[in-house]
Amino acid sequence: MECVRLDTLRKGANRSYLQDPLGSERIRSEPFGTDLQDPGDQGDPTGAIPRLDREPRDQPMDTRHSSRPLRTLGAALAAAALLLSGCSADAPAPRAAALSKKAVPAALKPYYEQTLSWRLCGGADFECATLKAPLDYTRPGTGRDVRLAVSRKKATGPGRRLGSLLVNPGGPGGSAVGYLQSFAAVGYPTRVRAHYDMVAMDPRGVAESEPITCLSDKQMDAFTQTDQTPDGRGETDRLVAAYKKFADGCASRSGRILGHVSTVEAARDMDVLRAALGDRKLHYVGASYGTFLGATYADLYPHRVGRLVLDGALDPTLSSRRINRDQTAGFETAFTAFAKDCVRRTGCPLGTGSVATARDRLGAFFARLDTHPVGTGGPRPLSESLATMGVISAMYDETAWPQLRTALRSAMSGHGGGLLNLADLYYERDTDGSYANLMYANPAVNCLDLPPAFRTPAEVRKSVPAFEKASPVFGKALAWAALNCAYWPVRPTGTPHPLRAKGADPIVVVGTTRDPATPYPWARGLASQLSSATLLTYDGDGHTAYGRGSGCIDNAINTYLLTGRPPAAHTRCH
């Protein structure tokens, strides 16, 4: 509830790996259903995407687990993505011979010229290392550094190695290392993995890279129960107090790094990593918030851009308030699609009438929970706030709709455990009661990147009607959720502005027409700003497009990654 952007991919457990500004991950169907051209085949010089012959697929990776995304995927993420200790030594990576030394300030050269010491970790031929970067890029060389967790799986071959492919699942706050080890390094198409070293780095403040912490697990339980639709002065004061306690906890527990987790700093870390890997250019696939990170990198270092895929894009020109309102409308669109499907089914918990009736029934259920939470079979009752997040959690991917129908049916009968489980997936709360770092890193990045959406409760009250117009179901709750940055202990360092990346190689921006977390107009906006971008459209539901079962989308992206040739302008897939 404290996050500014709701776009992050919640990948892994019940949403296949993707992220969220309240986050990003989702449930996916068979991933990456088409295979790719060999990099030596440049294909049709007109730029049209040829129809590629399919090879036998990799065994599809089942990412639909009962545990929450990111932390427990494939049994690995609870072990946290990066077992930096107890690993055997390996030969160091070559230094970045391709680095343009004259473009690097002298104070940064030690970082750019560092050698990564790789160690076996995580099983399945993964290697791990630690990258050193300056805590403050305006004052490098002072000894105040951050240590960033990196993992890779080398290209499997045969054929020519194309370099490193850096992946980021979004968030902000999603563990890229966890995503790599649980999905990308084994779930990406065979021929992509054959020609690229698959690489991930947890951004500063995230997961294994000096993770931000703010509250104890019990305090976080209380925070997520806070009434997020205050009806009067007392409830408003309690919500504000919860936001202040959260912010104060971040300052007291993570003060050293809290002012240095901006997207710009994370992008600069990526360039240090590129150099340490020995790559002349950066190849990258970013989803959700990862698109903003990738576009920021491209704008900072346009001539170091290789092949960039930005899937589920953010528009960097938007204010925090506009981002929140657009996402609110996006979740309403997703709910409408869910309701249309539900009311056609026997036993739909929202009735078998119209979408409007379904919307009213859900609203009435939320209103009852506001005063009368229902039991869950455990010590934590299902409140209105948790139920709202549980429904939103299932909006990231239509394959979660059956689970949501069952959870709503049970909750409306007085058994709220299923909907609580969906909320826990959203908040990345494990079955042992512990929380992942995403819900702390997420506001830390968001509140640093942009000025707050609202500065006072009075501003929120004035905007609630606009949010409720965008979404009668979620509007009020998501308006109040956007107040969190008003009490953040660190002043924002960024402002909304276009990203141009003039001189960059071709970039592919991907947008999904009914994406709830990163609405399609955002992809159009980013593609229009980036000087070399091509917009690839997926006409469908859910958050992000790559690997969700569209052969058209996967074929276009895979061909681009292997040949450098982007899809034809105005390509639209189903």
Coordinates of C-alpha atoms in Angstrom, one line a residue:
M1 CA 0.0 0.0 0.0
E2 CA 2.9 2.3 0.3
C3 CA 4.1 2.1 -3.3
V4 CA 3.8 4.9 -5.8
R5 CA 3.8 2.9 -9.0
L6 CA 1.7 -0.2 -9.3
D7 CA 3.5 -1.6 -12.3
T8 CA 6.2 -3.9 -11.0
L9 CA 6.2 -7.5 -12.2
R10 CA 5.2 -9.9 -9.5
K11 CA 6.8 -12.8 -11.2
G12 CA 7.2 -16.2 -9.9
A13 CA 4.7 -17.7 -7.7
N14 CA 1.3 -16.8 -8.8
R15 CA 2.3 -14.3 -11.3
S16 CA 4.9 -15.3 -13.7
Y17 CA 8.1 -13.4 -13.2
L18 CA 7.6 -9.8 -14.0
Q19 CA 7.3 -6.7 -11.3
D20 CA 5.6 -3.4 -9.5
P21 CA 5.2 0.6 -8.6
L22 CA 3.2 -1.0 -6.0
G23 CA 5.6 -3.8 -8.0
S24 CA 6.0 -6.5 -11.2
E25 CA 5.5 -10.3 -11.6
R26 CA 2.8 -12.5 -13.1
I27 CA 1.7 -16.0 -13.9
R28 CA 2.7 -17.0 -17.4
S29 CA 1.6 -19.7 -19.7
E30 CA 4.2 -21.7 -21.6
P31 CA 7.0 -19.2 -21.9
F32 CA 8.7 -18.0 -25.1
G33 CA 6.8 -20.3 -27.5
T34 CA 8.9 -19.7 -30.6
D35 CA 12.5 -20.2 -31.2
L36 CA 14.9 -17.9 -33.0
Q37 CA 17.1 -17.3 -35.9
D38 CA 20.8 -17.9 -35.8
P39 CA 22.7 -14.6 -35.3
G40 CA 24.6 -15.2 -38.5
D41 CA 21.3 -15.1 -40.5
Q42 CA 20.4 -11.4 -41.0
G43 CA 17.2 -12.3 -42.8
D44 CA 15.1 -9.9 -44.9
P45 CA 16.9 -6.6 -45.3
T46 CA 13.5 -4.8 -45.4
G47 CA 13.2 -5.3 -41.7
A48 CA 10.1 -7.4 -41.8
I49 CA 10.1 -10.2 -39.3
P50 CA 10.3 -13.6 -41.1
R51 CA 8.3 -16.5 -39.9
L52 CA 10.9 -18.7 -38.3
D53 CA 10.7 -22.4 -38.3
R54 CA 10.1 -23.7 -34.8
E55 CA 12.5 -26.0 -33.1
P56 CA 11.5 -28.2 -30.2
R57 CA 10.8 -26.1 -27.2
D58 CA 12.6 -26.1 -24.0
Q59 CA 10.7 -27.8 -21.3
P60 CA 8.3 -25.1 -20.2
M61 CA 9.1 -23.9 -16.7
D62 CA 6.2 -24.0 -14.3
T63 CA 6.3 -20.8 -12.4
R64 CA 2.9 -21.1 -10.8
H65 CA 3.8 -22.0 -7.2
S66 CA 1.7 -21.4 -4.1
S67 CA 4.4 -19.3 -2.5
R68 CA 4.9 -15.7 -3.2
P69 CA 6.9 -14.4 -6.2
L70 CA 10.5 -13.7 -6.2
R71 CA 11.3 -15.1 -2.8
T72 CA 10.6 -18.8 -3.3
L73 CA 10.6 -19.5 -7.0
G74 CA 11.9 -22.8 -8.0
A75 CA 12.9 -23.4 -4.4
A76 CA 15.7 -21.0 -4.8
L77 CA 14.7 -17.5 -4.0
A78 CA 14.3 -18.0 -0.3
A79 CA 17.9 -18.9 -0.3
A80 CA 18.1 -15.5 -1.8
A81 CA 19.4 -15.5 -5.2
L82 CA 23.0 -15.1 -4.4
L83 CA 25.0 -17.5 -2.2
L84 CA 28.0 -15.3 -2.1
S85 CA 29.7 -17.4 0.5
G86 CA 30.8 -21.0 0.4
C87 CA 31.4 -20.9 -3.4
S88 CA 34.3 -22.3 -5.2
A89 CA 36.7 -20.0 -7.0
D90 CA 36.7 -19.6 -10.7
A91 CA 38.9 -17.7 -13.2
P92 CA 38.3 -13.9 -13.1
A93 CA 36.4 -12.2 -15.9
P94 CA 38.5 -10.2 -18.4
R95 CA 38.6 -6.5 -17.9
A96 CA 36.7 -4.2 -20.2
A97 CA 39.1 -3.9 -23.0
A98 CA 36.3 -2.3 -25.0
L99 CA 35.9 0.5 -22.4
S100 CA 36.4 4.0 -23.7
K101 CA 38.7 5.1 -21.0
K102 CA 38.7 8.8 -22.1
A103 CA 34.9 8.8 -21.4
V104 CA 35.4 7.7 -17.8
P105 CA 36.4 10.3 -15.2
A106 CA 39.6 9.4 -13.4
A107 CA 37.9 8.9 -10.1
L108 CA 35.6 6.3 -11.6
K109 CA 38.3 4.3 -13.4
P110 CA 39.0 1.9 -10.5
Y111 CA 35.3 0.9 -10.6
Y112 CA 35.2 0.5 -14.4
E113 CA 38.5 -1.4 -14.4
Q114 CA 37.7 -3.8 -11.5
T115 CA 37.9 -7.5 -12.0
L116 CA 35.0 -9.6 -11.0
S117 CA 35.9 -12.8 -9.0
W118 CA 33.3 -15.4 -10.0
R119 CA 32.3 -18.2 -7.6
L120 CA 30.0 -21.1 -8.2
C121 CA 26.6 -20.6 -6.5
G122 CA 23.0 -21.5 -6.6
G123 CA 23.4 -24.7 -8.6
A124 CA 22.8 -25.3 -12.3
D125 CA 26.1 -23.8 -13.4
F126 CA 25.4 -20.3 -11.9
E127 CA 28.2 -18.0 -10.9
C128 CA 28.1 -15.1 -8.5
A129 CA 30.3 -12.1 -7.9
T130 CA 30.2 -8.8 -6.1
L131 CA 30.5 -5.5 -8.0
K132 CA 31.8 -2.4 -6.2
A133 CA 30.3 1.0 -7.1
P134 CA 30.5 4.4 -5.4
L135 CA 27.8 5.1 -2.9
D136 CA 27.7 8.7 -4.2
Y137 CA 28.6 9.2 -7.8
T138 CA 29.3 12.9 -7.1
R139 CA 32.0 11.8 -4.6
P140 CA 33.6 8.6 -5.9
G141 CA 36.9 7.4 -4.4
T142 CA 36.0 8.4 -0.8
G143 CA 35.8 4.8 0.4
R144 CA 32.1 4.9 0.7
D145 CA 31.1 2.2 -1.7
V146 CA 28.2 -0.2 -2.2
R147 CA 28.6 -3.9 -2.9
L148 CA 26.2 -5.2 -5.6
A149 CA 25.2 -8.8 -6.0
V150 CA 25.7 -10.2 -9.6
S151 CA 24.9 -13.6 -11.0
R152 CA 25.4 -15.1 -14.4
K153 CA 25.0 -18.3 -16.4
K154 CA 27.4 -18.5 -19.3
A155 CA 26.2 -19.0 -22.9
T156 CA 25.5 -22.6 -23.5
G157 CA 26.6 -22.6 -27.2
P158 CA 27.2 -23.7 -29.8
G159 CA 27.8 -20.8 -32.0
R160 CA 29.1 -17.3 -31.7
R161 CA 28.7 -15.6 -28.3
L162 CA 27.0 -12.2 -28.6
G163 CA 27.9 -10.9 -25.2
S164 CA 26.0 -10.6 -21.9
L165 CA 22.2 -10.2 -21.7
L166 CA 21.3 -8.3 -18.5
V167 CA 17.8 -8.9 -17.2
N168 CA 15.6 -7.0 -14.7
P169 CA 12.1 -8.0 -13.7
G170 CA 11.0 -4.6 -12.5
G171 CA 9.6 -3.4 -9.2
P172 CA 11.4 -1.2 -8.3
G173 CA 12.6 -3.7 -5.8
G174 CA 12.3 -7.0 -7.6
S175 CA 15.4 -9.2 -7.3
A176 CA 17.0 -9.5 -10.7
V177 CA 19.4 -12.2 -9.4
G178 CA 16.4 -14.2 -8.1
Y179 CA 14.6 -13.8 -11.4
L180 CA 17.7 -14.9 -13.3
Q181 CA 18.3 -18.0 -11.2
S182 CA 14.6 -19.0 -10.9
F183 CA 13.5 -18.3 -14.4
A184 CA 15.4 -16.3 -17.0
A185 CA 18.6 -18.4 -17.2
V186 CA 16.6 -21.6 -17.7
G187 CA 13.3 -20.3 -19.1
Y188 CA 14.5 -18.0 -21.9
P189 CA 14.6 -19.6 -25.3
T190 CA 17.4 -22.0 -25.9
R191 CA 19.0 -20.1 -28.7
V192 CA 19.0 -16.8 -26.7
R193 CA 20.8 -18.6 -23.9
A194 CA 23.1 -20.3 -26.4
H195 CA 24.5 -17.0 -27.6
Y196 CA 24.3 -14.8 -24.5
D197 CA 25.7 -15.0 -21.0
M198 CA 22.6 -14.5 -19.0
V199 CA 23.4 -11.9 -16.3
A200 CA 21.5 -10.1 -13.5
M201 CA 22.4 -7.6 -10.8
D202 CA 20.3 -6.7 -7.8
P203 CA 20.1 -2.9 -7.9
R204 CA 21.4 -1.0 -4.9
G205 CA 19.0 -1.4 -1.9
V206 CA 17.4 -4.5 -3.3
A207 CA 17.6 -8.2 -2.2
E208 CA 21.4 -9.0 -1.8
S209 CA 22.7 -5.6 -2.7
E210 CA 22.7 -3.8 0.7
P211 CA 18.9 -4.3 1.1
I212 CA 16.8 -1.6 2.6
T213 CA 14.8 -2.6 5.6
C214 CA 12.2 -0.6 7.4
L215 CA 10.0 -2.6 9.8
S216 CA 10.0 -5.8 11.7
D217 CA 7.7 -8.5 10.2
K218 CA 5.1 -8.0 13.0
Q219 CA 5.2 -4.2 12.3
M220 CA 4.7 -4.9 8.6
D221 CA 1.7 -7.1 9.4
A222 CA 0.2 -4.2 11.3
F223 CA 1.1 -1.8 8.5
T224 CA -0.7 -3.8 5.8
Q225 CA -3.8 -4.0 8.0
T226 CA -4.0 -0.2 8.3
D227 CA -7.3 1.1 6.9
Q228 CA -6.5 2.6 3.6
T229 CA -9.9 4.2 2.9
P230 CA -10.2 6.5 5.9
D231 CA -13.7 7.7 6.6
G232 CA -12.9 10.4 9.2
R233 CA -10.3 12.3 11.1
G234 CA -9.4 9.5 13.4
E235 CA -8.8 6.9 10.6
T236 CA -6.9 9.5 8.5
D237 CA -4.6 10.2 11.5
R238 CA -3.9 6.5 12.0
L239 CA -3.1 6.1 8.3
V240 CA -0.7 9.1 8.4
A241 CA 0.9 7.7 11.5
A242 CA 1.5 4.4 9.8
Y243 CA 3.2 6.1 6.8
K244 CA 5.4 8.1 9.2
K245 CA 6.3 5.1 11.2
F246 CA 7.2 3.3 8.0
A247 CA 9.4 6.2 6.8
D248 CA 11.1 6.6 10.1
G249 CA 11.9 2.9 10.2
C250 CA 13.5 3.1 6.8
A251 CA 15.6 6.1 8.0
S252 CA 16.7 4.4 11.2
R253 CA 17.5 1.0 9.7
S254 CA 18.8 2.0 6.3
G255 CA 19.9 5.6 6.5
R256 CA 23.3 5.0 4.9
I257 CA 21.9 4.0 1.5
L258 CA 18.4 5.5 1.6
G259 CA 19.5 8.6 -0.3
H260 CA 21.4 6.7 -3.0
V261 CA 18.9 4.3 -4.5
S262 CA 17.7 6.4 -7.4
T263 CA 17.1 4.9 -10.9
V264 CA 19.9 7.2 -12.2
E265 CA 22.4 5.7 -9.8
A266 CA 21.2 2.1 -10.6
A267 CA 21.7 2.9 -14.3
R268 CA 25.2 4.1 -13.7
D269 CA 25.9 0.9 -11.8
M270 CA 24.8 -1.0 -14.9
D271 CA 27.4 0.8 -16.9
V272 CA 30.1 -0.2 -14.4
L273 CA 28.9 -3.8 -14.7
R274 CA 29.0 -3.6 -18.5
A275 CA 32.6 -2.6 -18.3
A276 CA 33.5 -5.2 -15.7
L277 CA 32.0 -7.9 -17.9
G278 CA 34.2 -6.8 -20.8
D279 CA 31.3 -5.8 -23.0
R280 CA 31.5 -2.9 -25.4
K281 CA 27.7 -2.4 -25.4
L282 CA 24.9 -3.3 -23.0
H283 CA 22.3 -5.8 -24.1
Y284 CA 19.2 -5.7 -21.8
V285 CA 15.7 -7.0 -21.3
G286 CA 13.7 -5.0 -18.7
A287 CA 10.1 -5.4 -17.7
S288 CA 7.7 -2.9 -16.0
Y289 CA 9.9 -0.6 -13.9
G290 CA 12.8 -2.3 -15.6
T291 CA 11.8 -0.3 -18.7
F292 CA 12.4 3.0 -16.9
L293 CA 15.8 1.7 -15.7
G294 CA 16.7 0.6 -19.2
A295 CA 15.5 3.8 -20.8
T296 CA 17.4 5.8 -18.2
Y297 CA 20.6 3.9 -19.1
A298 CA 20.0 4.6 -22.8
D299 CA 19.6 8.3 -22.2
L300 CA 22.8 8.4 -20.1
Y301 CA 24.9 6.2 -22.4
P302 CA 23.3 6.2 -25.8
H303 CA 26.4 5.1 -27.6
R304 CA 26.8 2.1 -25.3
V305 CA 23.3 0.8 -26.0
G306 CA 23.2 -2.6 -27.7
R307 CA 19.9 -4.5 -27.9
L308 CA 17.4 -3.2 -25.5
V309 CA 13.9 -4.7 -24.9
L310 CA 11.6 -2.6 -22.7
D311 CA 8.5 -4.6 -22.0
G312 CA 5.5 -3.0 -20.1
A313 CA 6.9 0.5 -20.4
L314 CA 6.7 3.5 -18.1
D315 CA 6.4 7.0 -19.5
P316 CA 9.1 9.1 -17.8
T317 CA 7.3 12.4 -18.5
L318 CA 4.4 11.6 -16.0
S319 CA 4.1 12.9 -12.5
S320 CA 3.6 10.6 -9.6
R321 CA 0.0 11.6 -9.3
R322 CA -0.6 10.9 -13.0
I323 CA 1.2 7.6 -12.7
N324 CA -1.1 6.5 -9.8
R325 CA -4.2 7.7 -11.5
D326 CA -3.4 6.0 -14.8
Q327 CA -2.6 2.8 -13.0
T328 CA -5.9 3.0 -11.1
A329 CA -7.7 3.2 -14.4
G330 CA -5.6 0.3 -15.6
F331 CA -6.6 -1.9 -12.7
E332 CA -10.2 -1.0 -13.4
T333 CA -9.8 -2.1 -17.0
A334 CA -8.4 -5.4 -15.8
F335 CA -11.2 -5.8 -13.3
T336 CA -13.8 -5.2 -16.0
A337 CA -12.2 -7.9 -18.1
F338 CA -12.2 -10.3 -15.1
A339 CA -15.9 -9.4 -14.3
K340 CA -17.0 -10.0 -17.9
D341 CA -15.4 -13.4 -17.8
C342 CA -16.8 -14.2 -14.3
V343 CA -20.4 -13.3 -14.8
R344 CA -20.6 -15.8 -17.7
R345 CA -19.6 -18.6 -15.4
T346 CA -21.9 -20.6 -13.2
G347 CA -21.1 -19.9 -9.5
C348 CA -19.4 -16.5 -10.1
P349 CA -19.1 -14.9 -6.7
L350 CA -20.1 -11.5 -8.2
G351 CA -23.3 -12.8 -9.7
T352 CA -24.3 -13.7 -13.3
G353 CA -25.6 -10.3 -14.4
S354 CA -23.8 -7.3 -15.7
V355 CA -20.3 -6.0 -15.1
A356 CA -21.9 -3.1 -13.3
T357 CA -23.7 -5.4 -10.9
A358 CA -20.4 -7.4 -10.3
R359 CA -18.6 -4.1 -9.5
D360 CA -21.4 -3.1 -7.1
R361 CA -21.2 -6.5 -5.3
L362 CA -17.4 -6.3 -4.9
G363 CA -17.8 -2.7 -3.6
A364 CA -20.4 -3.8 -1.1
F365 CA -18.2 -6.6 0.1
F366 CA -15.2 -4.3 0.6
A367 CA -17.6 -1.9 2.5
R368 CA -18.6 -4.8 4.9
L369 CA -15.0 -5.6 5.5
D370 CA -14.2 -2.0 6.4
T371 CA -16.2 -2.6 9.7
H372 CA -16.4 -6.4 9.9
P373 CA -13.2 -8.2 8.8
V374 CA -13.7 -12.0 8.2
G375 CA -11.6 -14.8 9.6
T376 CA -8.9 -16.5 7.7
G377 CA -8.2 -19.6 9.9
G378 CA -5.2 -17.8 11.4
P379 CA -4.4 -14.8 13.6
R380 CA -4.7 -12.2 10.8
P381 CA -8.2 -11.4 9.7
L382 CA -9.1 -10.3 6.2
S383 CA -9.5 -6.5 6.3
E384 CA -10.8 -4.3 3.5
S385 CA -7.2 -3.2 2.8
L386 CA -5.9 -6.7 2.5
A387 CA -8.9 -7.8 0.4
T388 CA -8.3 -4.9 -2.0
M389 CA -4.6 -5.9 -2.4
G390 CA -5.6 -9.5 -2.9
V391 CA -7.9 -8.6 -5.8
I392 CA -5.3 -6.3 -7.3
S393 CA -2.7 -9.1 -7.0
A394 CA -4.8 -11.2 -9.4
M395 CA -5.2 -8.4 -11.9
Y396 CA -1.6 -8.8 -13.1
D397 CA -2.5 -11.9 -15.1
E398 CA -5.7 -13.5 -16.3
T399 CA -4.4 -17.0 -15.4
A400 CA -4.9 -15.9 -11.8
W401 CA -8.6 -15.3 -12.3
P402 CA -9.8 -18.9 -11.4
Q403 CA -7.9 -18.5 -8.1
L404 CA -9.5 -15.1 -7.5
R405 CA -13.0 -16.5 -8.2
T406 CA -12.5 -19.2 -5.6
A407 CA -11.0 -16.8 -3.1
L408 CA -13.8 -14.3 -3.4
R409 CA -16.4 -17.1 -3.2
S410 CA -14.9 -18.3 0.1
A411 CA -14.3 -14.8 1.5
M412 CA -17.9 -13.8 0.8
S413 CA -19.0 -16.9 2.8
G414 CA -16.8 -15.9 5.8
H415 CA -13.6 -17.7 5.0
G416 CA -10.9 -15.1 3.9
G417 CA -7.8 -17.3 3.8
G418 CA -7.6 -17.5 0.0
L419 CA -7.9 -13.7 -0.5
L420 CA -5.3 -13.2 2.3
N421 CA -2.9 -15.5 0.4
L422 CA -3.3 -13.4 -2.7
A423 CA -2.6 -10.3 -0.7
D424 CA 0.5 -11.9 0.8
L425 CA 1.7 -12.7 -2.7
Y426 CA 1.4 -9.0 -3.5
Y427 CA 3.3 -8.0 -0.4
E428 CA 5.8 -10.8 -0.7
R429 CA 5.0 -12.2 2.7
D430 CA 6.2 -15.8 3.2
T431 CA 4.4 -18.5 5.0
D432 CA 6.7 -18.1 8.0
G433 CA 5.6 -14.5 8.4
S434 CA 8.7 -12.9 6.9
Y435 CA 8.6 -10.2 4.2
A436 CA 10.9 -9.8 1.3
N437 CA 12.7 -6.6 0.7
L438 CA 10.6 -5.5 -2.3
M439 CA 8.0 -3.5 -0.3
Y440 CA 10.8 -1.5 1.3
A441 CA 13.0 -0.9 -1.7
N442 CA 9.9 0.0 -3.8
P443 CA 9.0 3.2 -2.1
A444 CA 12.6 4.1 -1.4
V445 CA 13.3 4.2 -5.2
N446 CA 9.9 5.8 -6.1
C447 CA 10.1 8.5 -3.5
L448 CA 13.6 9.4 -4.6
D449 CA 12.9 9.4 -8.3
L450 CA 9.9 11.8 -8.3
P451 CA 8.2 14.4 -6.1
P452 CA 5.4 13.0 -4.1
A453 CA 1.9 12.5 -5.6
F454 CA 0.3 14.3 -2.6
R455 CA 1.8 16.3 0.2
T456 CA -1.2 16.4 2.6
P457 CA -4.3 14.4 3.4
A458 CA -6.3 17.4 2.2
E459 CA -4.8 17.0 -1.3
V460 CA -5.8 13.4 -1.4
R461 CA -9.4 14.1 -0.4
K462 CA -9.7 16.6 -3.2
S463 CA -8.4 14.0 -5.7
V464 CA -10.4 11.0 -4.5
P465 CA -13.3 11.8 -6.9
A466 CA -11.0 11.7 -9.9
F467 CA -9.5 8.4 -8.7
E468 CA -13.0 7.0 -8.1
K469 CA -13.9 8.1 -11.6
A470 CA -10.9 6.2 -12.9
S471 CA -11.9 3.2 -10.8
P472 CA -15.1 2.9 -8.7
V473 CA -13.6 -0.4 -7.3
F474 CA -10.1 0.7 -6.4
G475 CA -10.0 4.5 -6.7
K476 CA -10.3 5.6 -3.1
A477 CA -7.8 3.0 -1.8
L478 CA -5.2 3.8 -4.4
A479 CA -5.5 7.5 -4.0
W480 CA -4.7 7.2 -0.3
A481 CA -1.9 4.8 -1.1
A482 CA -0.2 7.5 -3.0
L483 CA 0.3 9.7 0.1
N484 CA 3.2 7.6 1.4
C485 CA 6.0 9.7 -0.2
A486 CA 4.8 12.9 1.6
Y487 CA 6.5 11.7 4.7
W488 CA 9.7 10.2 3.2
P489 CA 12.9 11.1 5.1
V490 CA 14.9 11.8 1.9
R491 CA 14.1 14.6 -0.5
P492 CA 13.5 13.5 -4.1
T493 CA 16.3 13.9 -6.6
G494 CA 14.4 13.4 -9.9
T495 CA 11.6 15.1 -11.8
P496 CA 9.5 13.9 -14.8
H497 CA 11.3 14.5 -18.1
P498 CA 11.5 12.8 -21.5
L499 CA 14.3 10.3 -22.3
R500 CA 15.7 10.6 -25.8
A501 CA 18.8 8.4 -26.0
K502 CA 19.9 10.2 -29.2
G503 CA 22.4 8.2 -31.2
A504 CA 21.4 4.8 -29.6
D505 CA 21.1 1.6 -31.6
P506 CA 17.5 0.5 -32.3
I507 CA 15.5 -0.1 -29.1
V508 CA 12.3 -2.2 -28.9
V509 CA 9.5 -0.9 -26.6
V510 CA 6.6 -3.4 -25.9
G511 CA 3.1 -2.4 -24.8
T512 CA 0.1 -4.5 -23.9
T513 CA -3.2 -2.9 -24.7
R514 CA -5.0 -4.0 -21.5
D515 CA -2.0 -4.0 -19.1
P516 CA -3.3 -2.9 -15.7
A517 CA 0.0 -1.9 -14.2
T518 CA 1.7 -0.1 -17.1
P519 CA -1.1 1.1 -19.3
Y520 CA -0.6 0.9 -23.1
P521 CA -0.4 4.7 -23.6
W522 CA 2.8 4.7 -21.5
A523 CA 4.5 2.4 -24.0
R524 CA 3.4 4.7 -26.8
G525 CA 4.8 7.7 -24.9
L526 CA 8.2 6.1 -24.2
A527 CA 8.5 4.9 -27.8
S528 CA 7.8 8.4 -29.1
Q529 CA 10.5 9.9 -26.9
L530 CA 13.3 7.5 -27.5
S531 CA 15.0 8.5 -30.8
S532 CA 15.6 5.0 -32.1
A533 CA 12.6 3.1 -30.6
T534 CA 10.2 0.8 -32.3
L535 CA 6.8 0.1 -30.6
L536 CA 5.7 -3.5 -30.6
T537 CA 2.1 -4.0 -29.5
Y538 CA 0.4 -6.9 -27.9
D539 CA -3.3 -6.8 -28.1
G540 CA -4.2 -8.7 -24.9
D541 CA -4.6 -8.7 -21.1
G542 CA -2.1 -8.9 -18.3
H543 CA 1.1 -7.2 -17.4
T544 CA 3.8 -7.3 -20.0
A545 CA 4.0 -9.5 -23.2
Y546 CA 7.3 -11.3 -23.7
G547 CA 6.9 -15.0 -22.9
R548 CA 3.2 -14.9 -22.3
G549 CA 2.3 -17.2 -25.1
S550 CA 2.1 -14.9 -28.2
G551 CA 4.3 -16.4 -30.8
C552 CA 4.2 -13.2 -32.7
I553 CA 5.6 -11.2 -29.8
D554 CA 8.2 -13.8 -28.9
N555 CA 9.3 -14.3 -32.5
A556 CA 9.8 -10.5 -32.9
I557 CA 11.8 -10.1 -29.7
N558 CA 13.9 -13.2 -30.2
T559 CA 14.8 -12.2 -33.7
Y560 CA 15.8 -8.7 -32.5
L561 CA 18.0 -10.2 -29.7
L562 CA 19.8 -12.5 -32.0
T563 CA 20.1 -10.3 -35.1
G564 CA 19.7 -6.7 -33.9
R565 CA 16.9 -6.2 -36.4
P566 CA 13.8 -4.7 -34.7
P567 CA 10.2 -5.6 -35.7
A568 CA 8.6 -3.6 -38.5
A569 CA 7.0 -0.3 -37.5
H570 CA 3.4 -0.7 -36.2
T571 CA 3.7 -4.4 -35.6
R572 CA 0.6 -5.6 -33.7
C573 CA 0.3 -9.1 -32.2
H574 CA -2.4 -11.1 -30.6

